[in-house]
Coordinates of C-alpha atoms and ligand atoms in Angstrom, one line a residue:
M1 CA 27.4 27.2 4.2
S2 CA 25.1 27.4 1.2
A3 CA 21.3 27.6 1.9
Y4 CA 20.9 24.3 0.0
L5 CA 23.4 22.5 2.2
E6 CA 21.8 23.9 5.3
L7 CA 18.4 22.5 4.1
C8 CA 20.1 19.1 3.5
R9 CA 21.4 19.2 7.1
Q10 CA 18.0 19.8 8.5
A11 CA 16.4 17.1 6.2
K12 CA 19.0 14.6 7.5
R13 CA 18.2 15.5 11.1
H14 CA 14.4 15.0 10.5
H15 CA 15.2 11.7 8.7
N16 CA 17.1 10.5 11.8
L17 CA 14.3 11.5 14.2
R18 CA 11.7 9.8 11.9
H19 CA 13.9 6.7 12.0
L20 CA 13.2 6.5 15.8
L21 CA 9.5 7.3 15.3
T22 CA 9.3 4.4 12.8
F23 CA 10.8 1.9 15.3
A24 CA 8.5 3.1 18.1
A25 CA 5.6 2.3 15.8
I26 CA 7.0 -1.1 14.8
D27 CA 7.6 -2.0 18.4
R28 CA 4.0 -1.0 19.2
A29 CA 2.6 -3.2 16.4
T30 CA 4.7 -6.3 17.2
V31 CA 5.8 -6.7 20.8
M32 CA 4.5 -3.8 23.0
P33 CA 2.3 -4.9 25.9
P34 CA -1.2 -3.4 25.9
K35 CA -0.6 -1.1 28.9
G36 CA 2.2 0.6 27.0
G37 CA -0.1 2.1 24.5
E38 CA -1.0 5.4 26.2
A39 CA 2.5 6.5 27.1
R40 CA 3.8 5.4 23.7
A41 CA 1.1 7.5 21.9
E42 CA 2.0 10.5 24.0
A43 CA 5.8 10.1 23.3
M44 CA 5.2 9.7 19.6
A45 CA 2.8 12.7 19.4
E46 CA 5.4 14.8 21.1
L47 CA 8.1 14.0 18.6
E48 CA 5.6 14.2 15.7
G49 CA 4.5 17.6 16.9
M50 CA 8.1 18.8 17.2
L51 CA 8.9 17.7 13.6
H52 CA 5.8 19.4 12.3
R53 CA 6.6 22.7 14.1
E54 CA 10.2 22.7 12.7
S55 CA 9.0 22.0 9.2
R56 CA 6.9 25.1 9.4
D57 CA 9.7 27.3 10.7
P58 CA 9.6 30.7 8.8
A59 CA 13.4 30.6 8.6
M60 CA 13.0 27.6 6.2
A61 CA 11.1 29.7 3.7
D62 CA 14.1 32.1 3.5
L63 CA 16.5 29.2 3.1
L64 CA 14.3 27.7 0.3
R65 CA 14.2 31.0 -1.5
A66 CA 18.0 31.4 -1.2
A67 CA 18.6 27.8 -2.4
E68 CA 16.5 28.4 -5.5
A69 CA 19.0 31.0 -6.6
E70 CA 22.0 28.8 -6.0
P71 CA 23.8 26.8 -8.8
L72 CA 22.5 23.3 -8.3
D73 CA 22.7 20.2 -10.4
A74 CA 19.6 18.2 -11.6
A75 CA 19.6 15.8 -8.6
E76 CA 20.0 18.6 -6.1
R77 CA 17.1 20.4 -7.8
A78 CA 15.0 17.3 -7.5
N79 CA 15.9 17.0 -3.8
L80 CA 15.1 20.7 -3.3
R81 CA 11.7 20.1 -4.9
E82 CA 10.9 17.4 -2.4
I83 CA 12.1 19.5 0.6
Q84 CA 9.9 22.3 -0.7
R85 CA 6.9 20.0 -0.9
G86 CA 7.4 18.9 2.7
H87 CA 7.5 22.5 3.9
R88 CA 4.5 23.5 1.8
L89 CA 2.4 20.6 3.3
A90 CA 3.5 21.4 6.8
L91 CA 2.8 25.1 6.4
A92 CA -0.8 24.4 5.2
V93 CA -2.0 22.7 8.3
P94 CA -2.0 24.5 11.7
D95 CA -0.4 22.8 14.7
S96 CA -3.6 22.9 16.6
L97 CA -5.4 20.9 13.9
V98 CA -2.6 18.3 13.9
E99 CA -2.9 17.8 17.6
S100 CA -6.7 17.6 17.6
R101 CA -6.5 15.0 14.8
V102 CA -4.0 12.9 16.7
R103 CA -6.4 12.8 19.7
A104 CA -9.6 12.2 17.7
T105 CA -8.2 9.4 15.6
A106 CA -6.6 7.7 18.6
R107 CA -10.0 7.7 20.3
C108 CA -11.8 6.6 17.2
E109 CA -9.3 3.8 16.5
A110 CA -9.4 2.5 20.1
G111 CA -13.2 2.5 20.0
W112 CA -13.2 0.7 16.7
Q113 CA -11.2 -2.2 18.2
L114 CA -14.3 -3.0 20.3
Q115 CA -17.1 -1.7 18.0
R116 CA -16.1 -3.7 15.0
P117 CA -16.4 -7.1 16.7
A118 CA -19.7 -5.9 18.3
N119 CA -21.1 -4.8 14.9
D120 CA -21.7 -1.4 16.6
W121 CA -22.0 1.2 13.8
Q122 CA -23.9 3.7 16.0
G123 CA -21.2 3.6 18.7
F124 CA -18.5 4.1 16.0
L125 CA -20.3 7.0 14.5
E126 CA -20.1 9.0 17.7
N127 CA -16.3 9.2 17.5
F128 CA -16.1 9.1 13.7
R129 CA -18.1 12.3 13.2
E130 CA -15.3 14.3 14.8
V131 CA -12.6 12.5 12.7
V132 CA -14.5 13.5 9.5
R133 CA -15.0 17.1 10.7
L134 CA -11.2 17.4 11.3
A135 CA -10.3 15.6 8.0
R136 CA -12.5 18.0 6.1
S137 CA -10.8 20.9 7.8
E138 CA -7.4 19.5 7.0
A139 CA -8.5 19.0 3.4
R140 CA -9.7 22.6 3.2
H141 CA -6.4 23.9 4.5
L142 CA -4.4 21.8 2.1
A143 CA -6.8 22.8 -0.7
D144 CA -6.4 26.5 0.1
A145 CA -2.6 26.2 0.0
S146 CA -2.5 24.2 -3.2
G147 CA -5.5 25.4 -5.3
L148 CA -6.7 21.8 -5.5
A149 CA -10.2 20.5 -4.7
P150 CA -10.3 19.2 -1.1
Y151 CA -10.2 15.5 -1.9
D152 CA -7.5 16.0 -4.5
A153 CA -5.5 17.7 -1.8
M154 CA -5.8 14.7 0.4
L155 CA -5.0 12.3 -2.5
D156 CA -1.9 14.4 -3.2
L157 CA -0.5 13.5 0.3
Y158 CA -0.2 9.8 -0.8
E159 CA 0.0 9.9 -4.5
P160 CA 1.5 13.3 -5.5
G161 CA 0.3 14.6 -8.9
V162 CA -2.6 12.2 -9.3
R163 CA -6.1 13.9 -9.3
S164 CA -9.5 12.4 -9.0
A165 CA -10.3 13.4 -12.6
E166 CA -7.7 10.9 -13.7
L167 CA -8.9 8.3 -11.2
D168 CA -12.5 8.7 -12.6
L169 CA -11.1 7.8 -16.0
L170 CA -9.1 4.9 -14.8
F171 CA -11.8 3.5 -12.6
G172 CA -14.5 4.3 -15.1
D173 CA -12.5 2.1 -17.5
L174 CA -12.3 -0.7 -15.0
R175 CA -16.0 -0.5 -14.1
G176 CA -16.8 -1.0 -17.8
W177 CA -15.1 -4.5 -18.1
L178 CA -14.2 -5.9 -14.7
P179 CA -17.7 -7.0 -13.5
G180 CA -18.3 -8.9 -16.8
L181 CA -14.8 -10.5 -16.5
V182 CA -15.5 -11.6 -12.9
Q183 CA -18.7 -13.3 -14.1
K184 CA -17.1 -15.0 -17.1
V185 CA -14.2 -16.3 -14.9
R186 CA -16.6 -17.6 -12.3
D187 CA -18.7 -19.5 -14.9
R188 CA -15.6 -21.0 -16.2
Q189 CA -14.2 -22.0 -12.8
S190 CA -17.5 -23.4 -11.5
S191 CA -16.8 -26.8 -13.1
E192 CA -13.1 -26.9 -12.0
R193 CA -12.1 -29.4 -9.3
V194 CA -9.7 -27.9 -6.9
L195 CA -8.1 -29.6 -3.8
A196 CA -7.4 -27.3 -0.9
P197 CA -4.2 -28.0 1.1
A198 CA -5.1 -29.9 4.3
G199 CA -3.7 -28.4 7.6
P200 CA -2.9 -27.9 10.3
F201 CA 0.4 -26.2 9.3
T202 CA 2.4 -25.2 12.4
A203 CA 3.5 -21.6 12.7
E204 CA 7.1 -22.7 13.0
A205 CA 7.0 -24.6 9.7
Q206 CA 5.2 -21.7 8.0
R207 CA 7.8 -19.3 9.3
A208 CA 10.7 -21.5 7.9
L209 CA 8.9 -21.6 4.5
N210 CA 8.4 -17.8 4.5
R211 CA 12.0 -17.2 5.3
A212 CA 13.2 -19.6 2.6
V213 CA 11.0 -17.8 0.0
M214 CA 12.1 -14.4 1.1
E215 CA 15.7 -15.5 0.7
R216 CA 15.1 -16.7 -2.8
L217 CA 13.4 -13.4 -3.6
G218 CA 16.7 -11.7 -2.5
F219 CA 15.6 -10.2 0.9
D220 CA 18.7 -9.3 2.8
F221 CA 18.4 -10.8 6.3
E222 CA 21.5 -8.9 7.3
A223 CA 19.5 -5.7 6.7
G224 CA 16.0 -6.8 7.9
R225 CA 13.9 -9.3 9.9
L226 CA 10.7 -11.3 9.6
D227 CA 8.3 -10.8 12.6
T228 CA 4.7 -11.5 13.5
A229 CA 2.0 -8.8 13.7
V230 CA -1.9 -8.8 13.7
H231 CA -1.9 -6.8 10.4
P232 CA 1.0 -7.7 8.2
F233 CA 3.1 -4.6 7.2
C234 CA 6.6 -3.6 6.1
G235 CA 8.4 -0.8 7.9
G236 CA 11.8 0.5 8.8
V237 CA 14.8 2.0 7.1
Q238 CA 16.9 0.9 4.2
D239 CA 19.4 -1.2 6.2
D240 CA 16.9 -2.3 8.9
I241 CA 13.6 -3.4 7.3
R242 CA 11.0 -5.2 9.3
V243 CA 8.6 -7.5 7.4
T244 CA 5.7 -8.9 9.4
T245 CA 3.1 -11.5 8.8
R246 CA 0.5 -13.5 10.7
Y247 CA -0.1 -17.3 10.9
R248 CA -3.4 -19.2 10.5
E249 CA -2.7 -22.9 11.2
A250 CA -5.4 -24.0 8.7
D251 CA -4.0 -21.9 5.8
F252 CA -0.3 -21.4 5.2
L253 CA -0.9 -19.7 1.8
H254 CA -2.4 -16.7 3.5
S255 CA 0.8 -16.0 5.5
L256 CA 3.1 -17.0 2.6
Y257 CA 1.5 -14.6 0.1
A258 CA 1.3 -11.8 2.7
T259 CA 5.0 -12.3 3.2
I260 CA 5.7 -12.2 -0.5
H261 CA 3.7 -9.0 -0.8
E262 CA 5.6 -7.3 2.1
T263 CA 8.9 -8.6 0.6
G264 CA 8.1 -6.6 -2.5
H265 CA 7.7 -3.5 -0.3
A266 CA 11.0 -4.4 1.5
R267 CA 13.1 -4.9 -1.6
Y268 CA 12.0 -1.4 -2.8
E269 CA 13.3 0.1 0.4
Q270 CA 16.5 -2.0 0.4
G271 CA 17.1 -1.0 -3.2
L272 CA 16.7 2.8 -2.8
P273 CA 19.6 4.9 -4.0
R274 CA 22.5 5.3 -1.5
E275 CA 24.1 8.4 -2.9
W276 CA 22.0 10.8 -0.8
P277 CA 21.6 9.3 2.7
G278 CA 18.8 10.8 4.7
Q279 CA 17.6 13.1 1.8
P280 CA 14.0 13.1 0.4
I281 CA 15.3 12.3 -3.1
A282 CA 16.4 8.9 -1.8
L283 CA 12.9 8.0 -0.4
P284 CA 10.2 5.9 -2.2
R285 CA 8.3 7.9 -4.8
S286 CA 4.7 7.4 -3.6
M287 CA 2.2 4.9 -2.0
G288 CA 0.9 3.8 -5.4
I289 CA 4.5 3.1 -6.7
H290 CA 5.2 1.3 -3.4
E291 CA 2.2 -0.8 -3.8
S292 CA 3.2 -1.6 -7.4
Q293 CA 6.3 -3.2 -6.0
S294 CA 4.5 -5.4 -3.5
L295 CA 1.9 -6.4 -6.1
A296 CA 4.6 -7.0 -8.7
F297 CA 5.9 -9.7 -6.2
E298 CA 2.6 -11.0 -4.8
L299 CA 0.4 -11.0 -7.9
Q300 CA 2.4 -10.5 -11.1
L301 CA 5.2 -12.8 -10.1
G302 CA 3.6 -14.8 -7.2
L303 CA 0.6 -16.0 -9.1
R304 CA 2.4 -16.9 -12.4
K305 CA 2.2 -20.6 -13.2
S306 CA 5.9 -20.7 -13.4
F307 CA 6.3 -19.2 -9.9
V308 CA 3.9 -21.8 -8.5
E309 CA 5.9 -24.5 -10.2
F310 CA 9.0 -23.1 -8.5
L311 CA 7.2 -22.9 -5.2
A312 CA 5.5 -26.4 -5.1
P313 CA 8.6 -28.5 -4.2
L314 CA 9.6 -25.9 -1.6
I315 CA 6.2 -26.2 0.0
A316 CA 6.3 -30.0 0.0
S317 CA 9.8 -29.9 1.6
H318 CA 8.4 -27.9 4.5
F319 CA 5.1 -29.7 5.1
G320 CA 5.5 -33.1 3.5
P321 CA 3.9 -34.2 0.2
Q322 CA 0.2 -33.6 -0.5
D323 CA -1.8 -34.0 -3.7
A324 CA -3.0 -30.4 -3.3
F325 CA 0.6 -29.3 -3.7
E326 CA 0.7 -30.5 -7.3
P327 CA 1.5 -27.2 -9.2
E328 CA -1.5 -27.3 -11.5
N329 CA -3.9 -27.7 -8.6
L330 CA -2.1 -25.2 -6.4
H331 CA -2.3 -22.6 -9.2
R332 CA -6.0 -23.2 -9.6
H333 CA -6.5 -22.9 -5.9
L334 CA -4.5 -19.7 -5.7
T335 CA -6.4 -18.1 -8.6
R336 CA -9.9 -19.0 -7.5
V337 CA -12.2 -16.0 -8.0
A338 CA -14.9 -15.5 -5.4
P339 CA -16.6 -12.2 -4.6
D340 CA -16.8 -11.6 -0.9
K341 CA -17.1 -8.9 1.8
I342 CA -13.5 -8.5 3.0
R343 CA -11.0 -6.3 1.0
V344 CA -7.8 -7.8 2.4
D345 CA -8.9 -11.3 1.6
A346 CA -10.1 -10.4 -1.9
D347 CA -8.7 -12.1 -5.0
E348 CA -6.9 -10.2 -7.8
L349 CA -10.1 -9.7 -9.8
C350 CA -12.4 -8.6 -7.1
Y351 CA -10.0 -6.3 -5.2
P352 CA -10.4 -3.2 -7.4
A353 CA -14.1 -3.2 -6.7
H354 CA -13.4 -2.9 -3.0
V355 CA -11.2 0.1 -3.8
M356 CA -13.5 1.8 -6.2
L357 CA -16.4 1.7 -3.7
R358 CA -14.2 3.2 -0.9
Y359 CA -13.0 5.9 -3.3
T360 CA -16.5 6.9 -4.3
I361 CA -17.6 7.1 -0.6
E362 CA -14.5 8.8 0.9
R363 CA -14.4 11.4 -1.9
A364 CA -18.1 12.3 -1.4
L365 CA -17.5 12.4 2.4
I366 CA -14.5 14.8 2.2
E367 CA -16.2 17.0 -0.4
G368 CA -19.2 17.3 2.0
E369 CA -21.6 15.7 -0.5
I370 CA -22.6 13.0 2.1
E371 CA -22.5 12.7 5.9
P372 CA -20.9 9.8 7.9
E373 CA -24.4 8.3 8.6
D374 CA -25.0 7.9 4.8
I375 CA -22.1 5.4 4.5
P376 CA -23.8 2.0 5.2
A377 CA -26.5 2.5 2.6
L378 CA -24.0 3.5 0.0
W379 CA -21.7 0.6 1.0
D380 CA -24.5 -1.9 0.5
E381 CA -25.6 -0.5 -2.8
Q382 CA -22.0 -0.5 -4.3
M383 CA -21.2 -4.0 -3.0
R384 CA -24.4 -5.2 -4.6
D385 CA -23.7 -3.4 -7.9
L386 CA -20.0 -4.2 -8.2
L387 CA -19.7 -7.6 -6.6
G388 CA -23.2 -8.9 -6.1
V389 CA -22.5 -9.3 -2.4
D390 CA -25.2 -8.5 0.2
T391 CA -23.8 -6.6 3.2
R392 CA -27.0 -5.2 4.7
G393 CA -26.8 -5.0 8.5
D394 CA -23.3 -6.4 8.5
Y395 CA -21.1 -3.4 9.6
R396 CA -18.4 -5.6 11.0
D397 CA -17.5 -7.1 7.6
G398 CA -18.9 -4.1 5.8
C399 CA -18.0 -0.4 6.3
L400 CA -16.2 -1.1 9.7
Q401 CA -13.7 -3.6 8.3
D402 CA -10.7 -1.2 7.7
T403 CA -8.9 1.1 10.1
H404 CA -8.0 3.7 7.4
W405 CA -11.0 6.0 8.0
A406 CA -10.9 5.6 11.8
E407 CA -7.3 6.8 11.6
G408 CA -8.3 9.8 9.5
V409 CA -6.6 8.4 6.4
F410 CA -8.7 9.5 3.4
G411 CA -7.2 9.4 -0.2
Y412 CA -5.1 6.3 0.4
F413 CA -7.3 3.6 -0.9
P414 CA -6.9 4.4 -4.6
C415 CA -3.2 3.7 -4.3
Y416 CA -3.9 -0.1 -4.0
T417 CA -5.5 -0.2 -7.4
L418 CA -3.0 2.3 -8.9
G419 CA -0.4 -0.1 -7.7
A420 CA -2.1 -3.1 -9.4
I421 CA -2.3 -1.2 -12.7
Y422 CA 1.3 0.0 -12.5
A423 CA 2.5 -3.6 -11.6
A424 CA 0.8 -5.0 -14.8
Q425 CA 2.5 -2.2 -16.8
W426 CA 6.0 -3.2 -15.3
F427 CA 5.5 -6.8 -16.2
A428 CA 4.5 -6.0 -19.7
C429 CA 8.0 -4.4 -20.0
I430 CA 9.8 -7.2 -18.2
Q431 CA 8.1 -9.8 -20.4
R432 CA 9.1 -7.9 -23.5
E433 CA 12.7 -7.7 -22.4
A434 CA 13.0 -11.3 -21.3
P435 CA 10.9 -13.6 -23.5
E436 CA 12.3 -16.7 -21.7
L437 CA 11.1 -15.3 -18.4
D438 CA 9.0 -18.2 -17.3
S439 CA 11.6 -20.9 -17.8
R440 CA 13.9 -18.8 -15.6
I441 CA 11.3 -18.3 -12.9
V442 CA 10.6 -22.1 -12.7
S443 CA 14.2 -22.6 -11.8
G444 CA 14.1 -19.9 -9.1
D445 CA 16.0 -17.3 -11.2
F446 CA 14.2 -14.0 -10.6
S447 CA 17.0 -11.8 -11.9
A448 CA 15.0 -10.5 -14.9
V449 CA 12.2 -9.3 -12.7
V450 CA 14.4 -7.9 -9.9
G451 CA 16.9 -6.4 -12.3
W452 CA 14.2 -4.5 -14.1
L453 CA 12.5 -3.2 -10.9
D454 CA 15.8 -2.2 -9.4
R455 CA 16.9 -0.3 -12.5
A456 CA 13.6 1.3 -13.4
I457 CA 12.1 2.0 -9.9
W458 CA 14.1 1.2 -6.8
S459 CA 17.3 3.0 -7.8
Q460 CA 15.4 6.1 -8.9
G461 CA 14.0 6.9 -5.4
S462 CA 12.1 10.2 -5.7
R463 CA 14.3 11.7 -8.4
W464 CA 11.4 12.1 -10.8
E465 CA 7.8 13.0 -10.2
T466 CA 5.5 10.1 -10.5
R467 CA 4.3 10.7 -14.1
E468 CA 7.8 11.1 -15.3
L469 CA 9.0 8.0 -13.4
V470 CA 6.3 5.9 -15.0
T471 CA 7.0 7.1 -18.5
R472 CA 10.8 6.7 -18.1
A473 CA 10.3 3.2 -16.7
S474 CA 7.7 1.9 -19.1
G475 CA 7.7 4.3 -22.1
E476 CA 4.2 5.6 -21.4
P477 CA 2.0 7.1 -18.7
I478 CA -0.3 4.9 -16.6
N479 CA -2.3 2.6 -18.9
P480 CA -5.0 0.2 -17.6
A481 CA -4.9 -1.7 -20.9
H482 CA -2.0 -3.7 -19.5
F483 CA -3.9 -4.6 -16.4
R484 CA -6.9 -5.8 -18.4
A485 CA -4.7 -7.8 -20.8
H486 CA -2.9 -9.4 -17.9
L487 CA -6.1 -10.5 -16.1
E488 CA -7.7 -11.8 -19.3
A489 CA -4.5 -13.8 -20.2
R490 CA -4.3 -15.3 -16.6
Y491 CA -8.0 -16.0 -16.1
L492 CA -9.3 -16.7 -19.5
G493 CA -6.2 -17.7 -21.4
Ligands
ZN1 ZN1 1.1 -3.3 0.4

């Protein structure tokens, strides 16, 4: 057997084992009883450890070298590039560090569950210092292996190829115009009269509405499910995708838009290429590209006036008629801009500020320029400067609000805003190709959107590195001008 085929066989084996890990995690997040937690964590760590050890196997380096010299076509070369990347990343981080990290982040995350509601920053800090120490060590190992700066090496785990120098330019651009835009829009909206939908809305009725909208968006229920979880997510494998949402009886729009967001992630997974089952080339490109699919659905499509016009009668048919469901009013309600403390509840205009502040802090933390105890003061300062929001003394809805850092995930936050910028870029293309887009959307015909995303992104998998994928899809590298034009058109147009 050729070295390349042997590598493919191993990749397929790891893919199959990861399949089971994924469903162990989904079960934990949806239906596992609390007492199952410890044993599940142990079982998952065992399998995770085994996969890590196998990915570092010295025999793999020989196979990779041999495969390099074999006659491969372009797709096989791209697949080999992705296999090499996995091996390089696994080789960079020692087993002992992976194990310590699993333990430290599990402890920190479990503590956070109680410390966040108690506003207990000092208690959190005791566990968090160790998480930061290990994350810095991981970043240093990855940096040594790649030649990148430590934070860039972490960023590269989630958004391969993107560096903080590029983020500084993108976010510097946003910082220049976004706060002024937020102010202008707020002034303009202050005189608007908006009716909020009046609940309660039962979870059953919300679930039926969510399913109906998912069906219209082309989600394949023969290859996926909609379930309930505390934090909405999308996970699974191509032919078994689990979308989750949560229900608040007072506000069905929260659940509906979370569902539309996760459906964007799900359709990306369901639309990945089928020619290379279990191979890395057939996997999603990056977290930023993944987020660009969910935000293409939730914000670009979901908040268009034409989509709200399509949605309004569907909403009324599930909950009965209300004046608030009149499309014009519903759209004003959905596009209300109000700076606040919580990232996941932030509107489209304020969201990037939440990301930029986390980026500034986590980068300084990983680079060793600040210590964990410096976080709250920096948080307060940035929230004041970027959004005019006072978070002093409120750790619960301040720097303790997310789980990312407790879980040792540093370098992920920028992907949310990269996704928003990419999504605006995709829609600029879709709009150009389909000038009659909105009249089609009103009637529930999303083929122009879905067709473009499928052709340009989903079907490409990991065939191209991110920069090339973006340029092939849209004719240019990432360009925040589309994001700005989109926001100005929607909120000031
Ligand atoms: Zn998402």
